[in-house]
Backbone atoms as SQL, in Angstrom:
CREATE TABLE atoms (id INTEGER PRIMARY KEY, chain TEXT, resi INTEGER, resn TEXT, atom TEXT, x REAL, y REAL, z REAL);
INSERT INTO atoms VALUES
  (1, 'A', 1, 'MET', 'N', 114.746, 133.959, 106.569),
  (2, 'A', 1, 'MET', 'CA', 114.948, 132.546, 106.819),
  (3, 'A', 1, 'MET', 'C', 113.963, 131.704, 106.020),
  (4, 'A', 2, 'SER', 'N', 112.709, 132.105, 105.901),
  (5, 'A', 2, 'SER', 'CA', 111.708, 131.320, 105.199),
  (6, 'A', 2, 'SER', 'C', 112.105, 131.057, 103.754),
  (7, 'A', 3, 'VAL', 'N', 112.644, 132.093, 103.077),
  (8, 'A', 3, 'VAL', 'CA', 113.050, 131.941, 101.681),
  (9, 'A', 3, 'VAL', 'C', 114.190, 130.935, 101.588),
  (10, 'A', 4, 'ASN', 'N', 115.147, 131.005, 102.510),
  (11, 'A', 4, 'ASN', 'CA', 116.261, 130.062, 102.524),
  (12, 'A', 4, 'ASN', 'C', 115.762, 128.639, 102.773),
  (13, 'A', 5, 'ASN', 'N', 114.832, 128.470, 103.697),
  (14, 'A', 5, 'ASN', 'CA', 114.287, 127.140, 103.986),
  (15, 'A', 5, 'ASN', 'C', 113.565, 126.567, 102.766),
  (16, 'A', 6, 'LYS', 'N', 112.858, 127.409, 102.051),
  (17, 'A', 6, 'LYS', 'CA', 112.181, 126.984, 100.828),
  (18, 'A', 6, 'LYS', 'C', 113.219, 126.504, 99.818),
  (19, 'A', 7, 'SER', 'N', 114.299, 127.234, 99.686),
  (20, 'A', 7, 'SER', 'CA', 115.373, 126.875, 98.762),
  (21, 'A', 7, 'SER', 'C', 116.024, 125.540, 99.148),
  (22, 'A', 8, 'ILE', 'N', 116.185, 125.302, 100.436),
  (23, 'A', 8, 'ILE', 'CA', 116.758, 124.042, 100.917),
  (24, 'A', 8, 'ILE', 'C', 115.892, 122.873, 100.465),
  (25, 'A', 9, 'LEU', 'N', 114.581, 122.977, 100.640),
  (26, 'A', 9, 'LEU', 'CA', 113.685, 121.904, 100.225),
  (27, 'A', 9, 'LEU', 'C', 113.725, 121.716, 98.711),
  (28, 'A', 10, 'GLU', 'N', 113.742, 122.792, 97.958),
  (29, 'A', 10, 'GLU', 'CA', 113.797, 122.689, 96.501),
  (30, 'A', 10, 'GLU', 'C', 115.065, 121.989, 96.047),
  (31, 'A', 11, 'LYS', 'N', 116.201, 122.321, 96.639),
  (32, 'A', 11, 'LYS', 'CA', 117.473, 121.675, 96.282),
  (33, 'A', 11, 'LYS', 'C', 117.479, 120.204, 96.676),
  (34, 'A', 12, 'ALA', 'N', 116.945, 119.891, 97.846),
  (35, 'A', 12, 'ALA', 'CA', 116.888, 118.500, 98.299),
  (36, 'A', 12, 'ALA', 'C', 116.007, 117.680, 97.365),
  (37, 'A', 13, 'ASN', 'N', 114.843, 118.204, 97.006),
  (38, 'A', 13, 'ASN', 'CA', 113.940, 117.495, 96.100),
  (39, 'A', 13, 'ASN', 'C', 114.569, 117.326, 94.714),
  (40, 'A', 14, 'ALA', 'N', 115.304, 118.322, 94.257),
  (41, 'A', 14, 'ALA', 'CA', 115.970, 118.216, 92.958),
  (42, 'A', 14, 'ALA', 'C', 116.966, 117.055, 92.973),
  (43, 'A', 15, 'ALA', 'N', 117.667, 116.864, 94.083),
  (44, 'A', 15, 'ALA', 'CA', 118.624, 115.757, 94.185),
  (45, 'A', 15, 'ALA', 'C', 117.912, 114.415, 94.082),
  (46, 'A', 16, 'VAL', 'N', 116.825, 114.243, 94.822),
  (47, 'A', 16, 'VAL', 'CA', 116.145, 112.947, 94.840),
  (48, 'A', 16, 'VAL', 'C', 115.513, 112.624, 93.482),
  (49, 'A', 17, 'THR', 'N', 115.068, 113.621, 92.745),
  (50, 'A', 17, 'THR', 'CA', 114.454, 113.348, 91.444),
  (51, 'A', 17, 'THR', 'C', 115.482, 112.919, 90.401),
  (52, 'A', 18, 'THR', 'N', 116.766, 113.139, 90.673),
  (53, 'A', 18, 'THR', 'CA', 117.818, 112.662, 89.768),
  (54, 'A', 18, 'THR', 'C', 118.391, 111.333, 90.255),
  (55, 'A', 19, 'GLY', 'N', 117.822, 110.793, 91.330),
  (56, 'A', 19, 'GLY', 'CA', 118.311, 109.528, 91.871),
  (57, 'A', 19, 'GLY', 'C', 119.451, 109.691, 92.860),
  (58, 'A', 20, 'ASP', 'N', 119.737, 110.923, 93.239),
  (59, 'A', 20, 'ASP', 'CA', 120.829, 111.199, 94.174),
  (60, 'A', 20, 'ASP', 'C', 120.302, 111.209, 95.610),
  (61, 'A', 21, 'ASN', 'N', 120.012, 110.024, 96.129),
  (62, 'A', 21, 'ASN', 'CA', 119.474, 109.926, 97.486),
  (63, 'A', 21, 'ASN', 'C', 120.449, 110.464, 98.522),
  (64, 'A', 22, 'GLU', 'N', 121.733, 110.203, 98.336),
  (65, 'A', 22, 'GLU', 'CA', 122.724, 110.713, 99.296),
  (66, 'A', 22, 'GLU', 'C', 122.784, 112.236, 99.256),
  (67, 'A', 23, 'GLY', 'N', 122.619, 112.809, 98.063),
  (68, 'A', 23, 'GLY', 'CA', 122.563, 114.261, 97.945),
  (69, 'A', 23, 'GLY', 'C', 121.375, 114.816, 98.704),
  (70, 'A', 24, 'PHE', 'N', 120.235, 114.124, 98.610),
  (71, 'A', 24, 'PHE', 'CA', 119.056, 114.522, 99.376),
  (72, 'A', 24, 'PHE', 'C', 119.337, 114.422, 100.867),
  (73, 'A', 25, 'LEU', 'N', 119.907, 113.296, 101.289),
  (74, 'A', 25, 'LEU', 'CA', 120.147, 113.064, 102.722),
  (75, 'A', 25, 'LEU', 'C', 121.131, 114.066, 103.311),
  (76, 'A', 26, 'ALA', 'N', 121.968, 114.654, 102.484),
  (77, 'A', 26, 'ALA', 'CA', 122.898, 115.681, 102.971),
  (78, 'A', 26, 'ALA', 'C', 122.139, 116.891, 103.512),
  (79, 'A', 27, 'TYR', 'N', 120.898, 117.059, 103.087),
  (80, 'A', 27, 'TYR', 'CA', 120.064, 118.171, 103.559),
  (81, 'A', 27, 'TYR', 'C', 119.282, 117.817, 104.824),
  (82, 'A', 28, 'CYS', 'N', 119.427, 116.581, 105.317),
  (83, 'A', 28, 'CYS', 'CA', 118.672, 116.124, 106.493),
  (84, 'A', 28, 'CYS', 'C', 119.560, 116.071, 107.733),
  (85, 'A', 29, 'THR', 'N', 118.945, 116.254, 108.896),
  (86, 'A', 29, 'THR', 'CA', 119.673, 116.079, 110.149),
  (87, 'A', 29, 'THR', 'C', 119.930, 114.590, 110.368),
  (88, 'A', 30, 'GLU', 'N', 120.934, 114.254, 111.172),
  (89, 'A', 30, 'GLU', 'CA', 121.248, 112.851, 111.462),
  (90, 'A', 30, 'GLU', 'C', 120.078, 112.155, 112.153),
  (91, 'A', 31, 'ASP', 'N', 119.367, 112.888, 113.013),
  (92, 'A', 31, 'ASP', 'CA', 118.267, 112.288, 113.781),
  (93, 'A', 31, 'ASP', 'C', 116.896, 112.653, 113.203),
  (94, 'A', 32, 'THR', 'N', 116.853, 112.874, 111.893),
  (95, 'A', 32, 'THR', 'CA', 115.604, 113.229, 111.224),
  (96, 'A', 32, 'THR', 'C', 114.503, 112.219, 111.557),
  (97, 'A', 33, 'VAL', 'N', 113.280, 112.701, 111.613),
  (98, 'A', 33, 'VAL', 'CA', 112.115, 111.843, 111.862),
  (99, 'A', 33, 'VAL', 'C', 111.104, 112.106, 110.756),
  (100, 'A', 34, 'TRP', 'N', 110.710, 111.037, 110.077),
  (101, 'A', 34, 'TRP', 'CA', 109.702, 111.126, 109.026),
  (102, 'A', 34, 'TRP', 'C', 108.483, 110.355, 109.477),
  (103, 'A', 35, 'THR', 'N', 107.339, 111.000, 109.473),
  (104, 'A', 35, 'THR', 'CA', 106.085, 110.332, 109.797),
  (105, 'A', 35, 'THR', 'C', 105.173, 110.393, 108.581),
  (106, 'A', 36, 'PHE', 'N', 104.835, 109.221, 108.066),
  (107, 'A', 36, 'PHE', 'CA', 103.843, 109.099, 107.010),
  (108, 'A', 36, 'PHE', 'C', 102.533, 108.810, 107.732),
  (109, 'A', 37, 'VAL', 'N', 101.687, 109.823, 107.829),
  (110, 'A', 37, 'VAL', 'CA', 100.483, 109.750, 108.639),
  (111, 'A', 37, 'VAL', 'C', 99.635, 108.536, 108.245),
  (112, 'A', 38, 'GLY', 'N', 99.300, 107.729, 109.257),
  (113, 'A', 38, 'GLY', 'CA', 98.492, 106.544, 109.053),
  (114, 'A', 38, 'GLY', 'C', 99.256, 105.350, 108.531),
  (115, 'A', 39, 'GLU', 'N', 100.580, 105.489, 108.379),
  (116, 'A', 39, 'GLU', 'CA', 101.347, 104.406, 107.781),
  (117, 'A', 39, 'GLU', 'C', 102.542, 103.985, 108.631),
  (118, 'A', 40, 'GLN', 'N', 103.562, 104.845, 108.720),
  (119, 'A', 40, 'GLN', 'CA', 104.783, 104.471, 109.431),
  (120, 'A', 40, 'GLN', 'C', 105.576, 105.706, 109.821),
  (121, 'A', 41, 'SER', 'N', 106.525, 105.508, 110.733),
  (122, 'A', 41, 'SER', 'CA', 107.477, 106.553, 111.106),
  (123, 'A', 41, 'SER', 'C', 108.887, 106.010, 110.954),
  (124, 'A', 42, 'LEU', 'N', 109.765, 106.867, 110.488),
  (125, 'A', 42, 'LEU', 'CA', 111.176, 106.528, 110.329),
  (126, 'A', 42, 'LEU', 'C', 111.976, 107.425, 111.256),
  (127, 'A', 43, 'HIS', 'N', 112.936, 106.837, 111.955),
  (128, 'A', 43, 'HIS', 'CA', 113.740, 107.590, 112.919),
  (129, 'A', 43, 'HIS', 'C', 115.209, 107.477, 112.550),
  (130, 'A', 44, 'GLY', 'N', 115.797, 108.607, 112.168),
  (131, 'A', 44, 'GLY', 'CA', 117.215, 108.661, 111.849),
  (132, 'A', 44, 'GLY', 'C', 117.493, 108.544, 110.365),
  (133, 'A', 45, 'LYS', 'N', 118.634, 109.096, 109.977),
  (134, 'A', 45, 'LYS', 'CA', 119.021, 109.143, 108.572),
  (135, 'A', 45, 'LYS', 'C', 119.176, 107.746, 107.967),
  (136, 'A', 46, 'GLU', 'N', 119.686, 106.794, 108.743),
  (137, 'A', 46, 'GLU', 'CA', 119.877, 105.439, 108.210),
  (138, 'A', 46, 'GLU', 'C', 118.534, 104.787, 107.876),
  (139, 'A', 47, 'ALA', 'N', 117.521, 104.982, 108.714),
  (140, 'A', 47, 'ALA', 'CA', 116.188, 104.433, 108.434),
  (141, 'A', 47, 'ALA', 'C', 115.612, 105.059, 107.166),
  (142, 'A', 48, 'VAL', 'N', 115.828, 106.355, 106.980),
  (143, 'A', 48, 'VAL', 'CA', 115.348, 107.034, 105.778),
  (144, 'A', 48, 'VAL', 'C', 116.090, 106.511, 104.553),
  (145, 'A', 49, 'ARG', 'N', 117.393, 106.319, 104.689),
  (146, 'A', 49, 'ARG', 'CA', 118.200, 105.781, 103.588),
  (147, 'A', 49, 'ARG', 'C', 117.650, 104.423, 103.135),
  (148, 'A', 50, 'GLU', 'N', 117.358, 103.543, 104.085),
  (149, 'A', 50, 'GLU', 'CA', 116.825, 102.218, 103.757),
  (150, 'A', 50, 'GLU', 'C', 115.438, 102.324, 103.112),
  (151, 'A', 51, 'TYR', 'N', 114.621, 103.224, 103.617),
  (152, 'A', 51, 'TYR', 'CA', 113.293, 103.452, 103.029),
  (153, 'A', 51, 'TYR', 'C', 113.436, 103.895, 101.573),
  (154, 'A', 52, 'MET', 'N', 114.329, 104.839, 101.322),
  (155, 'A', 52, 'MET', 'CA', 114.505, 105.368, 99.977),
  (156, 'A', 52, 'MET', 'C', 114.976, 104.279, 99.011),
  (157, 'A', 53, 'LYS', 'N', 115.838, 103.390, 99.472),
  (158, 'A', 53, 'LYS', 'CA', 116.312, 102.294, 98.617),
  (159, 'A', 53, 'LYS', 'C', 115.152, 101.419, 98.156),
  (160, 'A', 54, 'LYS', 'N', 114.201, 101.181, 99.046),
  (161, 'A', 54, 'LYS', 'CA', 113.061, 100.314, 98.722),
  (162, 'A', 54, 'LYS', 'C', 111.965, 101.064, 97.969),
  (163, 'A', 55, 'ALA', 'N', 111.640, 102.255, 98.432),
  (164, 'A', 55, 'ALA', 'CA', 110.495, 102.996, 97.882),
  (165, 'A', 55, 'ALA', 'C', 110.800, 103.642, 96.537),
  (166, 'A', 56, 'TYR', 'N', 112.043, 104.048, 96.331),
  (167, 'A', 56, 'TYR', 'CA', 112.392, 104.755, 95.104),
  (168, 'A', 56, 'TYR', 'C', 113.115, 103.808, 94.155),
  (169, 'A', 57, 'VAL', 'N', 112.380, 102.802, 93.658),
  (170, 'A', 57, 'VAL', 'CA', 112.927, 101.851, 92.691),
  (171, 'A', 57, 'VAL', 'C', 113.516, 102.636, 91.518),
  (172, 'A', 58, 'GLU', 'N', 112.807, 103.648, 91.102),
  (173, 'A', 58, 'GLU', 'CA', 113.289, 104.656, 90.159),
  (174, 'A', 58, 'GLU', 'C', 113.051, 105.995, 90.839),
  (175, 'A', 59, 'PRO', 'N', 113.815, 107.019, 90.479),
  (176, 'A', 59, 'PRO', 'CA', 113.590, 108.319, 91.122),
  (177, 'A', 59, 'PRO', 'C', 112.145, 108.785, 90.958),
  (178, 'A', 60, 'PRO', 'N', 111.556, 109.302, 92.031),
  (179, 'A', 60, 'PRO', 'CA', 110.187, 109.809, 91.939),
  (180, 'A', 60, 'PRO', 'C', 110.134, 111.087, 91.110),
  (181, 'A', 61, 'LYS', 'N', 108.963, 111.359, 90.573),
  (182, 'A', 61, 'LYS', 'CA', 108.745, 112.600, 89.830),
  (183, 'A', 61, 'LYS', 'C', 107.767, 113.450, 90.631),
  (184, 'A', 62, 'PHE', 'N', 108.202, 114.656, 90.970),
  (185, 'A', 62, 'PHE', 'CA', 107.379, 115.579, 91.745),
  (186, 'A', 62, 'PHE', 'C', 106.743, 116.615, 90.831),
  (187, 'A', 63, 'ASP', 'N', 105.502, 116.938, 91.108),
  (188, 'A', 63, 'ASP', 'CA', 104.824, 118.071, 90.504),
  (189, 'A', 63, 'ASP', 'C', 104.389, 118.934, 91.679),
  (190, 'A', 64, 'ILE', 'N', 105.261, 119.836, 92.070),
  (191, 'A', 64, 'ILE', 'CA', 104.991, 120.684, 93.230),
  (192, 'A', 64, 'ILE', 'C', 104.079, 121.827, 92.790),
  (193, 'A', 65, 'GLU', 'N', 102.925, 121.900, 93.446),
  (194, 'A', 65, 'GLU', 'CA', 101.955, 122.932, 93.110),
  (195, 'A', 65, 'GLU', 'C', 102.156, 124.188, 93.951),
  (196, 'A', 66, 'GLU', 'N', 102.526, 124.003, 95.204),
  (197, 'A', 66, 'GLU', 'CA', 102.728, 125.137, 96.115),
  (198, 'A', 66, 'GLU', 'C', 103.824, 124.794, 97.116),
  (199, 'A', 67, 'ILE', 'N', 104.632, 125.781, 97.452),
  (200, 'A', 67, 'ILE', 'CA', 105.563, 125.668, 98.579),
  (201, 'A', 67, 'ILE', 'C', 105.322, 126.897, 99.438),
  (202, 'A', 68, 'ILE', 'N', 105.032, 126.652, 100.700),
  (203, 'A', 68, 'ILE', 'CA', 104.734, 127.724, 101.643),
  (204, 'A', 68, 'ILE', 'C', 105.762, 127.649, 102.760),
  (205, 'A', 69, 'ALA', 'N', 106.446, 128.754, 103.000),
  (206, 'A', 69, 'ALA', 'CA', 107.478, 128.789, 104.040),
  (207, 'A', 69, 'ALA', 'C', 107.129, 129.844, 105.081),
  (208, 'A', 70, 'GLU', 'N', 107.276, 129.451, 106.340),
  (209, 'A', 70, 'GLU', 'CA', 107.010, 130.359, 107.458),
  (210, 'A', 70, 'GLU', 'C', 107.887, 129.932, 108.624),
  (211, 'A', 71, 'GLY', 'N', 108.736, 130.820, 109.084),
  (212, 'A', 71, 'GLY', 'CA', 109.618, 130.487, 110.206),
  (213, 'A', 71, 'GLY', 'C', 110.469, 129.272, 109.883),
  (214, 'A', 72, 'ASN', 'N', 110.450, 128.272, 110.753),
  (215, 'A', 72, 'ASN', 'CA', 111.227, 127.046, 110.557),
  (216, 'A', 72, 'ASN', 'C', 110.456, 125.964, 109.805),
  (217, 'A', 73, 'PHE', 'N', 109.319, 126.302, 109.226),
  (218, 'A', 73, 'PHE', 'CA', 108.482, 125.320, 108.552),
  (219, 'A', 73, 'PHE', 'C', 108.393, 125.596, 107.057),
  (220, 'A', 74, 'VAL', 'N', 108.359, 124.508, 106.288),
  (221, 'A', 74, 'VAL', 'CA', 108.121, 124.578, 104.848),
  (222, 'A', 74, 'VAL', 'C', 107.099, 123.500, 104.524),
  (223, 'A', 75, 'THR', 'N', 106.056, 123.889, 103.796),
  (224, 'A', 75, 'THR', 'CA', 105.011, 122.956, 103.390),
  (225, 'A', 75, 'THR', 'C', 104.996, 122.879, 101.868),
  (226, 'A', 76, 'ALA', 'N', 104.999, 121.653, 101.362),
  (227, 'A', 76, 'ALA', 'CA', 104.927, 121.433, 99.917),
  (228, 'A', 76, 'ALA', 'C', 103.666, 120.636, 99.616),
  (229, 'A', 77, 'LEU', 'N', 102.928, 121.099, 98.624),
  (230, 'A', 77, 'LEU', 'CA', 101.720, 120.410, 98.175),
  (231, 'A', 77, 'LEU', 'C', 101.877, 120.073, 96.698),
  (232, 'A', 78, 'GLY', 'N', 101.426, 118.880, 96.330),
  (233, 'A', 78, 'GLY', 'CA', 101.519, 118.539, 94.921),
  (234, 'A', 78, 'GLY', 'C', 101.196, 117.091, 94.656),
  (235, 'A', 79, 'LYS', 'N', 101.814, 116.605, 93.582),
  (236, 'A', 79, 'LYS', 'CA', 101.624, 115.227, 93.154),
  (237, 'A', 79, 'LYS', 'C', 102.996, 114.579, 93.019),
  (238, 'A', 80, 'ILE', 'N', 103.030, 113.279, 93.242),
  (239, 'A', 80, 'ILE', 'CA', 104.254, 112.515, 93.080),
  (240, 'A', 80, 'ILE', 'C', 103.903, 111.230, 92.342),
  (241, 'A', 81, 'SER', 'N', 104.768, 110.854, 91.420),
  (242, 'A', 81, 'SER', 'CA', 104.604, 109.599, 90.680),
  (243, 'A', 81, 'SER', 'C', 105.866, 108.777, 90.891),
  (244, 'A', 82, 'MET', 'N', 105.663, 107.493, 91.186),
  (245, 'A', 82, 'MET', 'CA', 106.816, 106.608, 91.352),
  (246, 'A', 82, 'MET', 'C', 106.386, 105.171, 91.153),
  (247, 'A', 83, 'LYS', 'N', 107.372, 104.346, 90.799),
  (248, 'A', 83, 'LYS', 'CA', 107.080, 102.933, 90.579),
  (249, 'A', 83, 'LYS', 'C', 107.115, 102.190, 91.905),
  (250, 'A', 84, 'ASN', 'N', 106.212, 101.221, 92.012),
  (251, 'A', 84, 'ASN', 'CA', 106.212, 100.378, 93.211),
  (252, 'A', 84, 'ASN', 'C', 107.155, 99.192, 92.977),
  (253, 'A', 85, 'GLU', 'N', 107.211, 98.274, 93.931),
  (254, 'A', 85, 'GLU', 'CA', 108.136, 97.147, 93.834),
  (255, 'A', 85, 'GLU', 'C', 107.827, 96.247, 92.645),
  (256, 'A', 86, 'GLU', 'N', 106.581, 96.250, 92.167),
  (257, 'A', 86, 'GLU', 'CA', 106.193, 95.449, 91.011),
  (258, 'A', 86, 'GLU', 'C', 106.460, 96.175, 89.691),
  (259, 'A', 87, 'GLY', 'N', 106.964, 97.389, 89.773),
  (260, 'A', 87, 'GLY', 'CA', 107.271, 98.148, 88.572),
  (261, 'A', 87, 'GLY', 'C', 106.115, 98.944, 88.010),
  (262, 'A', 88, 'GLU', 'N', 104.990, 98.965, 88.726),
  (263, 'A', 88, 'GLU', 'CA', 103.827, 99.748, 88.282),
  (264, 'A', 88, 'GLU', 'C', 104.016, 101.208, 88.673),
  (265, 'A', 89, 'LEU', 'N', 103.702, 102.107, 87.740),
  (266, 'A', 89, 'LEU', 'CA', 103.764, 103.532, 88.032),
  (267, 'A', 89, 'LEU', 'C', 102.522, 103.920, 88.828),
  (268, 'A', 90, 'LYS', 'N', 102.724, 104.484, 90.013),
  (269, 'A', 90, 'LYS', 'CA', 101.626, 104.906, 90.888),
  (270, 'A', 90, 'LYS', 'C', 101.670, 106.421, 91.034),
  (271, 'A', 91, 'HIS', 'N', 100.480, 107.002, 91.165),
  (272, 'A', 91, 'HIS', 'CA', 100.348, 108.456, 91.293),
  (273, 'A', 91, 'HIS', 'C', 99.720, 108.780, 92.643),
  (274, 'A', 92, 'TYR', 'N', 100.263, 109.796, 93.293),
  (275, 'A', 92, 'TYR', 'CA', 99.799, 110.184, 94.620),
  (276, 'A', 92, 'TYR', 'C', 99.654, 111.697, 94.695),
  (277, 'A', 93, 'SER', 'N', 98.759, 112.141, 95.553),
  (278, 'A', 93, 'SER', 'CA', 98.698, 113.535, 95.974),
  (279, 'A', 93, 'SER', 'C', 99.342, 113.584, 97.348),
  (280, 'A', 94, 'TYR', 'N', 100.075, 114.667, 97.613),
  (281, 'A', 94, 'TYR', 'CA', 100.764, 114.722, 98.900),
  (282, 'A', 94, 'TYR', 'C', 100.808, 116.132, 99.465),
  (283, 'A', 95, 'CYS', 'N', 100.996, 116.159, 100.762),
  (284, 'A', 95, 'CYS', 'CA', 101.283, 117.390, 101.487),
  (285, 'A', 95, 'CYS', 'C', 102.380, 117.045, 102.489),
  (286, 'A', 96, 'ASP', 'N', 103.553, 117.615, 102.300),
  (287, 'A', 96, 'ASP', 'CA', 104.679, 117.415, 103.207),
  (288, 'A', 96, 'ASP', 'C', 104.853, 118.661, 104.056),
  (289, 'A', 97, 'VAL', 'N', 104.880, 118.479, 105.363),
  (290, 'A', 97, 'VAL', 'CA', 105.138, 119.585, 106.280),
  (291, 'A', 97, 'VAL', 'C', 106.488, 119.301, 106.927),
  (292, 'A', 98, 'TRP', 'N', 107.461, 120.136, 106.628),
  (293, 'A', 98, 'TRP', 'CA', 108.823, 119.975, 107.134),
  (294, 'A', 98, 'TRP', 'C', 109.118, 121.006, 108.215),
  (295, 'A', 99, 'LYS', 'N', 109.806, 120.576, 109.242),
  (296, 'A', 99, 'LYS', 'CA', 110.379, 121.494, 110.228),
  (297, 'A', 99, 'LYS', 'C', 111.884, 121.426, 110.035),
  (298, 'A', 100, 'LEU', 'N', 112.501, 122.577, 109.895),
  (299, 'A', 100, 'LEU', 'CA', 113.941, 122.631, 109.717),
  (300, 'A', 100, 'LEU', 'C', 114.635, 122.989, 111.024),
  (301, 'A', 101, 'ARG', 'N', 115.853, 122.495, 111.164),
  (302, 'A', 101, 'ARG', 'CA', 116.678, 122.811, 112.323),
  (303, 'A', 101, 'ARG', 'C', 118.097, 123.063, 111.829),
  (304, 'A', 102, 'ASP', 'N', 118.626, 124.205, 112.180),
  (305, 'A', 102, 'ASP', 'CA', 119.990, 124.577, 111.786),
  (306, 'A', 102, 'ASP', 'C', 120.214, 124.431, 110.278),
  (307, 'A', 103, 'GLY', 'N', 119.204, 124.811, 109.489),
  (308, 'A', 103, 'GLY', 'CA', 119.336, 124.787, 108.041),
  (309, 'A', 103, 'GLY', 'C', 119.208, 123.416, 107.408),
  (310, 'A', 104, 'LYS', 'N', 118.709, 122.442, 108.160),
  (311, 'A', 104, 'LYS', 'CA', 118.544, 121.083, 107.619),
  (312, 'A', 104, 'LYS', 'C', 117.118, 120.599, 107.848),
  (313, 'A', 105, 'LEU', 'N', 116.679, 119.683, 106.972),
  (314, 'A', 105, 'LEU', 'CA', 115.360, 119.068, 107.101),
  (315, 'A', 105, 'LEU', 'C', 115.383, 118.135, 108.294),
  (316, 'A', 106, 'ASP', 'N', 114.540, 118.407, 109.289),
  (317, 'A', 106, 'ASP', 'CA', 114.609, 117.690, 110.553),
  (318, 'A', 106, 'ASP', 'C', 113.406, 116.771, 110.773),
  (319, 'A', 107, 'VAL', 'N', 112.202, 117.321, 110.718),
  (320, 'A', 107, 'VAL', 'CA', 110.999, 116.535, 111.001),
  (321, 'A', 107, 'VAL', 'C', 110.040, 116.688, 109.822),
  (322, 'A', 108, 'LEU', 'N', 109.556, 115.539, 109.342),
  (323, 'A', 108, 'LEU', 'CA', 108.590, 115.513, 108.248),
  (324, 'A', 108, 'LEU', 'C', 107.297, 114.877, 108.726),
  (325, 'A', 109, 'LYS', 'N', 106.204, 115.523, 108.410),
  (326, 'A', 109, 'LYS', 'CA', 104.886, 114.916, 108.565),
  (327, 'A', 109, 'LYS', 'C', 104.288, 114.909, 107.168),
  (328, 'A', 110, 'ALA', 'N', 104.124, 113.696, 106.602),
  (329, 'A', 110, 'ALA', 'CA', 103.695, 113.541, 105.227),
  (330, 'A', 110, 'ALA', 'C', 102.292, 112.938, 105.161),
  (331, 'A', 111, 'PHE', 'N', 101.449, 113.596, 104.396),
  (332, 'A', 111, 'PHE', 'CA', 100.102, 113.107, 104.122),
  (333, 'A', 111, 'PHE', 'C', 100.099, 112.708, 102.651),
  (334, 'A', 112, 'VAL', 'N', 99.961, 111.412, 102.366),
  (335, 'A', 112, 'VAL', 'CA', 100.062, 110.894, 101.004),
  (336, 'A', 112, 'VAL', 'C', 98.865, 109.984, 100.725),
  (337, 'A', 113, 'ILE', 'N', 98.175, 110.251, 99.610),
  (338, 'A', 113, 'ILE', 'CA', 97.058, 109.381, 99.226),
  (339, 'A', 113, 'ILE', 'C', 97.204, 109.040, 97.743),
  (340, 'A', 114, 'GLU', 'N', 96.825, 107.818, 97.405),
  (341, 'A', 114, 'GLU', 'CA', 96.877, 107.407, 96.013),
  (342, 'A', 114, 'GLU', 'C', 95.831, 108.190, 95.223),
  (343, 'A', 115, 'ALA', 'N', 96.235, 108.699, 94.082),
  (344, 'A', 115, 'ALA', 'CA', 95.343, 109.538, 93.270),
  (345, 'A', 115, 'ALA', 'C', 94.741, 108.726, 92.128);
């Protein structure tokens, strides 16, 4: 199961980096919960969809350094670059901890800091 869960995250991330937000969301549960530690929480696929429209002015670029899968959890560590609303390219270091349910991305706890 861990290998399959890792593959699910890799496929979902590949979709979002091409600008296919709906393709990414197809890998999420309807009641997905995303928590950006110290910032905000999103509840449900529609809230995530709206977040992605605003946050991903252009598709983000991921540099995944490690993906660790164990049971229903997948953790990704790396760097992400994306433009903000003013069009400035910003660079971040991140650690995403995902819990999967029934083969879909269900709960995210994201630690993101500007690099």
